[in-house]
GROMACS .gro file of C-alpha atoms in nm:
model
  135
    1UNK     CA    1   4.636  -2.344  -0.760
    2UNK     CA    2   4.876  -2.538  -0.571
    3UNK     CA    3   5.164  -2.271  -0.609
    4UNK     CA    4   4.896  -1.997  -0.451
    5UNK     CA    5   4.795  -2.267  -0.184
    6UNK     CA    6   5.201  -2.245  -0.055
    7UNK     CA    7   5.197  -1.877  -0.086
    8UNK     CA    8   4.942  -1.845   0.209
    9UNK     CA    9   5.080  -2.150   0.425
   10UNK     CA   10   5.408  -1.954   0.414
   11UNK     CA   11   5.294  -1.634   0.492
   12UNK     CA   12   5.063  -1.781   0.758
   13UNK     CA   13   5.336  -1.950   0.910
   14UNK     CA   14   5.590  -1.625   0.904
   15UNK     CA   15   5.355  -1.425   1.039
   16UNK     CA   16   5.307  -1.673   1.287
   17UNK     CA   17   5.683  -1.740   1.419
   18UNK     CA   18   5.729  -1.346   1.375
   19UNK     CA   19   5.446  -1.277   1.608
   20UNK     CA   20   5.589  -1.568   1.861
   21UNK     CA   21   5.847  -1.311   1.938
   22UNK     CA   22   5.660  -1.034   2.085
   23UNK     CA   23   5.541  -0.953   2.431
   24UNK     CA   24   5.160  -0.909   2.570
   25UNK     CA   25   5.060  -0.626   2.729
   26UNK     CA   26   4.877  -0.514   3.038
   27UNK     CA   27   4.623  -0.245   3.087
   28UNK     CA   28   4.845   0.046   3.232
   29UNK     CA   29   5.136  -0.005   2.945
   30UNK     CA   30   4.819   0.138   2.688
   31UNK     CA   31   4.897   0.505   2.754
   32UNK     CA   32   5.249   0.426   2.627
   33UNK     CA   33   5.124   0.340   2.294
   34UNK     CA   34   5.215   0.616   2.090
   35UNK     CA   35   5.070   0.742   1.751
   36UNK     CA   36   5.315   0.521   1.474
   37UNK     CA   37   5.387   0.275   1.713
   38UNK     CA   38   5.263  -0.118   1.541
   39UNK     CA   39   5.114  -0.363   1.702
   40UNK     CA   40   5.021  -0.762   1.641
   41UNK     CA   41   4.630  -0.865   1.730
   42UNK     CA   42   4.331  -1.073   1.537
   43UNK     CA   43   4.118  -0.900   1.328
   44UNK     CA   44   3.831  -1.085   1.362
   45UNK     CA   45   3.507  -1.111   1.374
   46UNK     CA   46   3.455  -0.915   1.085
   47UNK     CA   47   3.210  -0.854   0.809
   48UNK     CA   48   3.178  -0.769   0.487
   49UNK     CA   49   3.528  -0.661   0.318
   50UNK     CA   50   3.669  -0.552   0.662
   51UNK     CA   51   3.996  -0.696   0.687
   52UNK     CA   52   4.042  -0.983   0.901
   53UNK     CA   53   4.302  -1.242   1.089
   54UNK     CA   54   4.582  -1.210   1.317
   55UNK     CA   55   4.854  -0.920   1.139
   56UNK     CA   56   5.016  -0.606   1.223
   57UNK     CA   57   4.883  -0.255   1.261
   58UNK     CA   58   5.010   0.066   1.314
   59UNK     CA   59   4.855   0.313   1.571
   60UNK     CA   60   4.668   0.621   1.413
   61UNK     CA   61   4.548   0.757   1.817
   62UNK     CA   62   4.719   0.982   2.028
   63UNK     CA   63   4.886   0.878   2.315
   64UNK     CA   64   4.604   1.065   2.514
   65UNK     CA   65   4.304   0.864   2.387
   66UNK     CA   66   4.520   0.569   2.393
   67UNK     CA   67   4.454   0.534   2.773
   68UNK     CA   68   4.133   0.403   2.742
   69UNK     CA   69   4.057   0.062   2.623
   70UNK     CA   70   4.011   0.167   2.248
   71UNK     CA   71   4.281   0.212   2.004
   72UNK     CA   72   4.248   0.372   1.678
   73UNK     CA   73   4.454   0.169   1.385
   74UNK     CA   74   4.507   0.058   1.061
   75UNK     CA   75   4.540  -0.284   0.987
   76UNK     CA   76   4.892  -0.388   0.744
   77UNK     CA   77   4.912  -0.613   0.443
   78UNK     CA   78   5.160  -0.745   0.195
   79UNK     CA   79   4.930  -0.639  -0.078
   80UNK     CA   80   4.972  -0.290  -0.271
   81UNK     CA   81   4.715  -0.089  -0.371
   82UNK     CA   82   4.613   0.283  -0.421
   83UNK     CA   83   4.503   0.375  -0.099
   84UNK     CA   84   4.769   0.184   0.073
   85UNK     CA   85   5.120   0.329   0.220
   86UNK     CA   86   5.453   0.158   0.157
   87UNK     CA   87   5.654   0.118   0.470
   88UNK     CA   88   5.980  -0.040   0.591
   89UNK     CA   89   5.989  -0.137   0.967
   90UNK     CA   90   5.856  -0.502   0.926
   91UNK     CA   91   6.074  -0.795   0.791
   92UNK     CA   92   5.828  -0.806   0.446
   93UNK     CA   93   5.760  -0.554   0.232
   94UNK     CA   94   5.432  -0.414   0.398
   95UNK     CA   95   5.133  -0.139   0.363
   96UNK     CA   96   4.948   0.010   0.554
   97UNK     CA   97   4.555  -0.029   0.441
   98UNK     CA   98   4.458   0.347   0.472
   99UNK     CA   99   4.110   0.275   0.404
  100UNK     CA  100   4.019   0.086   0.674
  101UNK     CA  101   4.062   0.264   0.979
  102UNK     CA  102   3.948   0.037   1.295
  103UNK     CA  103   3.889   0.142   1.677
  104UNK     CA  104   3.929  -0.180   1.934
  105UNK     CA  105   3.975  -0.259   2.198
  106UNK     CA  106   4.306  -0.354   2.292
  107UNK     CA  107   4.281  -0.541   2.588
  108UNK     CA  108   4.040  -0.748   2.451
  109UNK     CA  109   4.204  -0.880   2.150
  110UNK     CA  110   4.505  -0.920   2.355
  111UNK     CA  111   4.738  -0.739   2.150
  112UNK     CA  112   5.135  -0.766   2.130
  113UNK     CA  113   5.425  -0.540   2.047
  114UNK     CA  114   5.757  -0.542   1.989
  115UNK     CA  115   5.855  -0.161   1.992
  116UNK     CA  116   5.861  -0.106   1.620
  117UNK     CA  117   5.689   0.192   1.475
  118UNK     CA  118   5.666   0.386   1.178
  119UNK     CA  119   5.921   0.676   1.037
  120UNK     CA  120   5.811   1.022   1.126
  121UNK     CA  121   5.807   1.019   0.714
  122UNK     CA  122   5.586   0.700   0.731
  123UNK     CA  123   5.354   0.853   0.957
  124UNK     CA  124   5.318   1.160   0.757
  125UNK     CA  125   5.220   0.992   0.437
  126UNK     CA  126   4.992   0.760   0.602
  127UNK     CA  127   4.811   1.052   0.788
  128UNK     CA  128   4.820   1.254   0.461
  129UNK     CA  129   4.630   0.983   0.280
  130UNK     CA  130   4.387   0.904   0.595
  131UNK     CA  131   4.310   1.282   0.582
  132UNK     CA  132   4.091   1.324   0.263
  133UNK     CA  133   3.969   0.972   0.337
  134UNK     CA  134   3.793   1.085   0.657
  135UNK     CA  135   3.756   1.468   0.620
   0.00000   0.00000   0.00000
């Protein structure tokens, strides 16, 4: 109990410092969001088994729907599982949750960047398994 108790302070707290580094954004910088490009905002409110909390997500919308205020993503975890992609570009072993597919709005939730984004490989895989998801 006490050993899973640390697990979640630490990743809290890396997540945390990590996010400390990255830069806020104004209205006009959301048509340079670009499909594979990841971004840092809160989760919540949610409800249910949506997933929730401040964490990392990568852009699924084009850069042309992108202007508006809503965003299409999927939110990241540390956790694997089968509808989940496997990717490299943040400093923990990551995936992205494939089955949870989320439109906000950006400038609400006050999102941050730090100019990563996926591999055109990455992006591939993670549309690939979005595909029969939605379709």
């Amino acid at each position: 109990m006490f050993k899973h108790s640390l697990y979640y302070i630490y990743n809290y707290l890396e997540r945390f410092i990590y996010s400390m580094t990255k830069t806020s954004h104004s209205p006009g910088q959301l048509s340079e969001l670009a499909q594979g490009d990841i971004v840092w905002l809160d989760f919540s409110p949610t409800v249910g088994h949506e997933q929730a909390d401040y964490r990392p997500a990568v852009v699924i919308s084009k850069q042309q729907f992108n202007r508006r205020a809503l965003v299409i993503v999927l939110p990241i975890t540390r956790t694997p599982g089968a509808l989940k992609v496997e990717i490299n570009c943040l400093p923990s072993k990551s995936y992205v949750m494939c089955d949870q597919p989320r439109a906000l709005d950006l400038l609400a939730r006050k999102y941050k960047s730090d100019g990563k984004c996926l591999s055109k490989e990455e992006l591939e895989q993670v549309l690939g398994r979005l595909k029969p998801i939605i379709f």
